PDB file of C-alpha atoms in Angstrom:
ATOM      1  CA  MET A   1      -0.071  -0.159  -0.102  1.00  0.00           C
ATOM      2  CA  GLU A   2       1.197   3.808  -0.370  1.00  0.00           C
ATOM      3  CA  TRP A   3      -0.150   6.914   1.142  1.00  0.00           C
ATOM      4  CA  SER A   4       0.741  10.597   0.147  1.00  0.00           C
ATOM      5  CA  PHE A   5       0.006  13.475   2.331  1.00  0.00           C
ATOM      6  CA  GLU A   6       0.832  17.327   1.522  1.00  0.00           C
ATOM      7  CA  GLY A   7       0.854  20.231   3.792  1.00  0.00           C
ATOM      8  CA  PRO A   8       2.154  23.783   3.775  1.00  0.00           C
ATOM      9  CA  ASN A   9       5.505  22.704   4.109  1.00  0.00           C
ATOM     10  CA  GLY A  10       5.818  20.311   1.979  1.00  0.00           C
ATOM     11  CA  ALA A  11       4.957  16.401   1.079  1.00  0.00           C
ATOM     12  CA  VAL A  12       5.182  12.960   2.725  1.00  0.00           C
ATOM     13  CA  THR A  13       4.747   9.510   1.207  1.00  0.00           C
ATOM     14  CA  VAL A  14       4.464   6.269   2.717  1.00  0.00           C
ATOM     15  CA  ARG A  15       5.142   2.793   0.964  1.00  0.00           C
ATOM     16  CA  GLN A  16       4.592  -0.336   2.787  1.00  0.00           C
ATOM     17  CA  GLU A  17       7.402  -3.416   1.687  1.00  0.00           C
ATOM     18  CA  GLY A  18       7.632  -6.022   3.904  1.00  0.00           C
ATOM     19  CA  LYS A  19       7.576  -5.337   7.694  1.00  0.00           C
ATOM     20  CA  CYS A  20       9.195  -1.964   6.899  1.00  0.00           C
ATOM     21  CA  ALA A  21       7.560   1.452   5.680  1.00  0.00           C
ATOM     22  CA  ILE A  22       9.435   3.514   3.092  1.00  0.00           C
ATOM     23  CA  CYS A  23       9.210   7.418   4.388  1.00  0.00           C
ATOM     24  CA  GLN A  24       9.698   9.952   1.789  1.00  0.00           C
ATOM     25  CA  ALA A  25       9.308  13.595   2.776  1.00  0.00           C
ATOM     26  CA  ILE A  26      10.490  17.096   0.887  1.00  0.00           C
ATOM     27  CA  SER A  27      10.064  20.386   1.577  1.00  0.00           C
ATOM     28  CA  ARG A  28      10.758  23.464  -0.885  1.00  0.00           C
ATOM     29  CA  THR A  29      10.784  25.864   1.601  1.00  0.00           C
ATOM     30  CA  GLY A  30      13.789  28.405   1.061  1.00  0.00           C
ATOM     31  CA  GLU A  31      14.214  29.733   4.826  1.00  0.00           C
ATOM     32  CA  ALA A  32      16.828  28.853   7.229  1.00  0.00           C
ATOM     33  CA  ALA A  33      15.167  26.456   9.430  1.00  0.00           C
ATOM     34  CA  LEU A  34      15.253  22.649  10.495  1.00  0.00           C
ATOM     35  CA  PHE A  35      12.341  20.955   9.572  1.00  0.00           C
ATOM     36  CA  LYS A  36      11.044  17.723  11.347  1.00  0.00           C
ATOM     37  CA  ALA A  37       8.896  15.115   9.543  1.00  0.00           C
ATOM     38  CA  TYR A  38       5.885  13.398  11.533  1.00  0.00           C
ATOM     39  CA  LEU A  39       3.629  10.337  10.357  1.00  0.00           C
ATOM     40  CA  LEU A  40       0.020  10.692  12.121  1.00  0.00           C
ATOM     41  CA  GLY A  41      -2.407   7.730  13.108  1.00  0.00           C
ATOM     42  CA  GLU A  42      -5.242   7.213  14.900  1.00  0.00           C
ATOM     43  CA  GLU A  43      -3.955   6.936  17.977  1.00  0.00           C
ATOM     44  CA  GLY A  44      -0.638   8.712  17.882  1.00  0.00           C
ATOM     45  CA  ARG A  45       2.447  10.356  15.646  1.00  0.00           C
ATOM     46  CA  ALA A  46       5.931   9.124  15.137  1.00  0.00           C
ATOM     47  CA  LEU A  47       9.072  11.497  14.391  1.00  0.00           C
ATOM     48  CA  LEU A  48      10.669  10.423  11.202  1.00  0.00           C
ATOM     49  CA  GLY A  49      13.681  12.356  11.204  1.00  0.00           C
ATOM     50  CA  THR A  50      15.008  15.894  10.107  1.00  0.00           C
ATOM     51  CA  LEU A  51      14.865  16.797   6.972  1.00  0.00           C
ATOM     52  CA  ILE A  52      18.364  17.755   4.940  1.00  0.00           C
ATOM     53  CA  PRO A  53      19.445  19.916   2.138  1.00  0.00           C
ATOM     54  CA  GLU A  54      19.777  18.327  -1.429  1.00  0.00           C
ATOM     55  CA  GLY A  55      19.190  19.546  -4.693  1.00  0.00           C
ATOM     56  CA  GLY A  56      17.519  22.775  -4.192  1.00  0.00           C
ATOM     57  CA  ALA A  57      15.221  21.359  -1.371  1.00  0.00           C
ATOM     58  CA  LEU A  58      14.883  19.433   2.004  1.00  0.00           C
ATOM     59  CA  TRP A  59      14.616  15.852   1.897  1.00  0.00           C
ATOM     60  CA  LEU A  60      13.963  12.923   4.415  1.00  0.00           C
ATOM     61  CA  ARG A  61      14.500   8.947   3.353  1.00  0.00           C
ATOM     62  CA  ARG A  62      13.982   6.495   5.902  1.00  0.00           C
ATOM     63  CA  SER A  63      12.953   3.019   6.496  1.00  0.00           C
ATOM     64  CA  ILE A  64      10.838   2.044   9.469  1.00  0.00           C
ATOM     65  CA  GLU A  65       9.778  -1.470  10.691  1.00  0.00           C
ATOM     66  CA  VAL A  66       5.557  -0.691  10.710  1.00  0.00           C
ATOM     67  CA  ALA A  67       5.728  -3.085  14.118  1.00  0.00           C
ATOM     68  CA  GLN A  68       7.516   0.526  15.469  1.00  0.00           C
ATOM     69  CA  LEU A  69       4.812   2.576  14.167  1.00  0.00           C
ATOM     70  CA  LYS A  70       1.997   0.967  15.264  1.00  0.00           C
ATOM     71  CA  ARG A  71       3.294   0.765  19.121  1.00  0.00           C
ATOM     72  CA  GLN A  72       3.899   4.600  18.249  1.00  0.00           C
ATOM     73  CA  GLY A  73      -0.046   4.836  16.967  1.00  0.00           C
ATOM     74  CA  ALA A  74       1.376   5.856  13.881  1.00  0.00           C
ATOM     75  CA  TRP A  75      -0.078   2.875  11.881  1.00  0.00           C
ATOM     76  CA  PRO A  76      -2.022   2.538   9.334  1.00  0.00           C
ATOM     77  CA  PRO A  77      -0.961   6.190   8.484  1.00  0.00           C
ATOM     78  CA  THR A  78      -4.005   8.849   8.436  1.00  0.00           C
ATOM     79  CA  GLY A  79      -1.807  12.005   7.638  1.00  0.00           C
ATOM     80  CA  ALA A  80       1.774  13.454   8.041  1.00  0.00           C
ATOM     81  CA  GLU A  81       3.352  16.936   8.570  1.00  0.00           C
ATOM     82  CA  ILE A  82       6.342  18.787   8.290  1.00  0.00           C
ATOM     83  CA  LEU A  83       6.889  21.255  11.212  1.00  0.00           C
ATOM     84  CA  GLU A  84       9.718  23.674  11.340  1.00  0.00           C
ATOM     85  CA  ALA A  85      11.575  22.533  14.653  1.00  0.00           C
ATOM     86  CA  TYR A  86      13.961  25.417  14.846  1.00  0.00           C
ATOM     87  CA  SER A  87      14.533  28.474  13.195  1.00  0.00           C
ATOM     88  CA  PHE A  88      17.815  30.265  12.391  1.00  0.00           C
ATOM     89  CA  VAL A  89      18.514  33.854  13.257  1.00  0.00           C
ATOM     90  CA  PRO A  90      20.078  35.673  10.504  1.00  0.00           C
ATOM     91  CA  GLU A  91      23.969  36.178  11.406  1.00  0.00           C
ATOM     92  CA  SER A  92      22.971  40.317  11.473  1.00  0.00           C
ATOM     93  CA  PRO A  93      20.011  41.737  11.192  1.00  0.00           C
ATOM     94  CA  PRO A  94      18.380  43.900   8.517  1.00  0.00           C
ATOM     95  CA  GLU A  95      20.121  46.978   7.881  1.00  0.00           C
ATOM     96  CA  GLY A  96      18.560  49.548  10.728  1.00  0.00           C
ATOM     97  CA  TRP A  97      17.378  46.714  13.147  1.00  0.00           C
ATOM     98  CA  ASN A  98      19.087  45.488  16.323  1.00  0.00           C
ATOM     99  CA  LEU A  99      19.100  41.747  17.449  1.00  0.00           C
ATOM    100  CA  CYS A 100      16.690  41.732  20.594  1.00  0.00           C
ATOM    101  CA  ARG A 101      17.327  38.356  22.414  1.00  0.00           C
ATOM    102  CA  GLU A 102      14.795  38.660  25.131  1.00  0.00           C
ATOM    103  CA  PRO A 103      11.815  40.542  23.708  1.00  0.00           C
ATOM    104  CA  GLY A 104       9.325  40.118  26.798  1.00  0.00           C
ATOM    105  CA  LYS A 105      11.523  42.046  28.606  1.00  0.00           C
ATOM    106  CA  LEU A 106      10.454  45.302  27.042  1.00  0.00           C
ATOM    107  CA  MET A 107       6.612  44.649  27.867  1.00  0.00           C
ATOM    108  CA  THR A 108       4.939  45.747  30.543  1.00  0.00           C
ATOM    109  CA  ASP A 109       1.537  43.380  30.230  1.00  0.00           C
ATOM    110  CA  PRO A 110       2.238  40.045  32.060  1.00  0.00           C
ATOM    111  CA  LEU A 111       0.235  38.289  29.194  1.00  0.00           C
ATOM    112  CA  LEU A 112       2.245  40.048  26.315  1.00  0.00           C
ATOM    113  CA  ARG A 113       5.505  39.099  28.479  1.00  0.00           C
ATOM    114  CA  ARG A 114       4.734  35.611  28.712  1.00  0.00           C
ATOM    115  CA  GLU A 115       3.854  35.061  24.935  1.00  0.00           C
ATOM    116  CA  ALA A 116       7.003  37.300  24.240  1.00  0.00           C
ATOM    117  CA  GLY A 117       9.070  34.728  25.872  1.00  0.00           C
ATOM    118  CA  LYS A 118       8.215  32.070  23.444  1.00  0.00           C
ATOM    119  CA  LEU A 119       9.541  34.036  20.842  1.00  0.00           C
ATOM    120  CA  GLY A 120      13.330  33.506  21.122  1.00  0.00           C
ATOM    121  CA  PRO A 121      15.174  36.316  19.602  1.00  0.00           C
ATOM    122  CA  ALA A 122      13.406  39.324  17.397  1.00  0.00           C
ATOM    123  CA  PHE A 123      14.786  42.507  15.465  1.00  0.00           C
ATOM    124  CA  LEU A 124      14.046  45.736  17.612  1.00  0.00           C
ATOM    125  CA  LYS A 125      14.004  49.356  16.047  1.00  0.00           C
ATOM    126  CA  ARG A 126      13.551  52.261  18.358  1.00  0.00           C
ATOM    127  CA  ASP A 127      12.493  55.858  17.521  1.00  0.00           C
ATOM    128  CA  GLU A 128      11.630  58.704  19.663  1.00  0.00           C
ATOM    129  CA  GLU A 129       8.213  57.303  20.447  1.00  0.00           C
ATOM    130  CA  GLY A 130       8.618  53.949  21.072  1.00  0.00           C
ATOM    131  CA  PHE A 131       9.850  51.077  19.348  1.00  0.00           C
ATOM    132  CA  VAL A 132       8.616  48.315  16.678  1.00  0.00           C
ATOM    133  CA  LEU A 133       9.522  44.578  16.956  1.00  0.00           C
ATOM    134  CA  ALA A 134       9.964  42.125  14.340  1.00  0.00           C
ATOM    135  CA  VAL A 135       9.313  38.724  14.598  1.00  0.00           C
ATOM    136  CA  ALA A 136      10.231  35.748  12.201  1.00  0.00           C
ATOM    137  CA  TRP A 137       6.913  34.304  10.612  1.00  0.00           C
ATOM    138  CA  SER A 138       5.824  31.826   7.834  1.00  0.00           C
ATOM    139  CA  LYS A 139       2.928  30.280   6.622  1.00  0.00           C
ATOM    140  CA  GLY A 140       2.190  26.716   8.588  1.00  0.00           C
ATOM    141  CA  LYS A 141       3.531  28.091  11.964  1.00  0.00           C
ATOM    142  CA  PRO A 142       1.960  29.530  14.476  1.00  0.00           C
ATOM    143  CA  PHE A 143       1.282  33.254  14.747  1.00  0.00           C
ATOM    144  CA  PRO A 144       3.828  35.064  16.881  1.00  0.00           C
ATOM    145  CA  LEU A 145       2.384  37.285  20.012  1.00  0.00           C
ATOM    146  CA  PRO A 146      -1.425  35.961  18.868  1.00  0.00           C
ATOM    147  CA  PRO A 147      -3.085  38.333  21.454  1.00  0.00           C
ATOM    148  CA  LEU A 148      -1.483  41.272  19.254  1.00  0.00           C
ATOM    149  CA  PHE A 149      -2.535  39.661  16.145  1.00  0.00           C
ATOM    150  CA  CYS A 150      -5.132  42.521  14.918  1.00  0.00           C
ATOM    151  CA  LEU A 151      -2.188  45.011  15.374  1.00  0.00           C
ATOM    152  CA  ALA A 152       0.519  42.778  13.328  1.00  0.00           C
ATOM    153  CA  TRP A 153       2.038  44.167  10.250  1.00  0.00           C
ATOM    154  CA  PRO A 154       3.470  41.553   7.715  1.00  0.00           C
ATOM    155  CA  GLU A 155       7.158  42.824   5.984  1.00  0.00           C
ATOM    156  CA  ARG A 156       9.901  41.442   4.139  1.00  0.00           C
ATOM    157  CA  LEU A 157      13.103  42.412   5.726  1.00  0.00           C
ATOM    158  CA  GLY A 158      15.963  40.754   4.164  1.00  0.00           C
ATOM    159  CA  GLY A 159      14.397  38.157   2.320  1.00  0.00           C
ATOM    160  CA  LYS A 160      12.346  36.594   5.214  1.00  0.00           C
ATOM    161  CA  TRP A 161       8.887  37.541   6.251  1.00  0.00           C
ATOM    162  CA  TYR A 162       8.213  38.876   9.445  1.00  0.00           C
ATOM    163  CA  MET A 163       5.101  40.222  11.597  1.00  0.00           C
ATOM    164  CA  LEU A 164       5.818  44.112  12.858  1.00  0.00           C
ATOM    165  CA  PHE A 165       4.632  45.031  16.271  1.00  0.00           C
ATOM    166  CA  ARG A 166       4.848  48.309  17.635  1.00  0.00           C
ATOM    167  CA  PHE A 167       4.934  49.572  21.355  1.00  0.00           C
ATOM    168  CA  SER A 168       5.223  52.796  23.345  1.00  0.00           C
ATOM    169  CA  ARG A 169       8.290  53.864  25.285  1.00  0.00           C
ATOM    170  CA  GLN A 170       6.786  52.124  27.944  1.00  0.00           C
ATOM    171  CA  GLY A 171       6.318  48.891  26.073  1.00  0.00           C
ATOM    172  CA  LYS A 172       2.358  49.168  25.557  1.00  0.00           C
ATOM    173  CA  PRO A 173       1.633  47.585  22.088  1.00  0.00           C
ATOM    174  CA  GLU A 174       0.174  50.748  19.658  1.00  0.00           C
ATOM    175  CA  LEU A 175      -0.823  50.392  16.172  1.00  0.00           C
ATOM    176  CA  LEU A 176       1.682  50.538  13.554  1.00  0.00           C
ATOM    177  CA  HIS A 177       0.680  53.328  11.615  1.00  0.00           C
ATOM    178  CA  LYS A 178       3.648  55.592  13.040  1.00  0.00           C
ATOM    179  CA  PHE A 179       6.492  52.840  11.935  1.00  0.00           C
ATOM    180  CA  SER A 180       8.539  54.752   8.887  1.00  0.00           C
ATOM    181  CA  GLY A 181      10.768  52.013   7.838  1.00  0.00           C
ATOM    182  CA  ALA A 182      10.685  50.996   4.242  1.00  0.00           C
ATOM    183  CA  GLY A 183      10.577  47.204   3.487  1.00  0.00           C
ATOM    184  CA  GLU A 184      10.348  44.816   0.635  1.00  0.00           C
ATOM    185  CA  ASN A 185       7.270  44.246  -0.152  1.00  0.00           C
ATOM    186  CA  ARG A 186       5.132  45.643   2.704  1.00  0.00           C
ATOM    187  CA  GLY A 187       2.085  44.024   3.833  1.00  0.00           C
ATOM    188  CA  ARG A 188       1.917  41.498   0.905  1.00  0.00           C
ATOM    189  CA  LEU A 189       1.773  37.565   1.620  1.00  0.00           C
TER     190      LEU A 189
END
């Protein structure tokens, strides 16, 4: 038997050959990140592994015993997913931005501090009225700072998509209309 599953980050195919499942995953995402593939079943999921670069795409090829997948509740497969496991922060921020390793420390609201603590590094640009945070974002990935969804602004910086969030000097969220930075493809996803 053979199964094929597609998602926002790529495709996974699975073929049973005797006692083994031959699994293959491919992702054409061009972002600097590590992606992991999972096989889903009615009672669980099984990690297939980390995709590696090959020929302009990210690939995974693996043979796993069907008995192992059954123990993990992932056999027979009902789906698959390719998820970003780690996003690499660029070596240097886009021009005019600074690296901010702990963006939550800039916010006054306890909920926002907690949510921002999950983000990891972001980029920061200060002006006389406050600051703007640029948080890496990609389709198929959880939205950064969900409480501020309606205040976010998508923009490409250095070839990668970011959600921009504006804050006052006191660390309170504001509308982004005051931001004057030029970006590539502002607001177009």
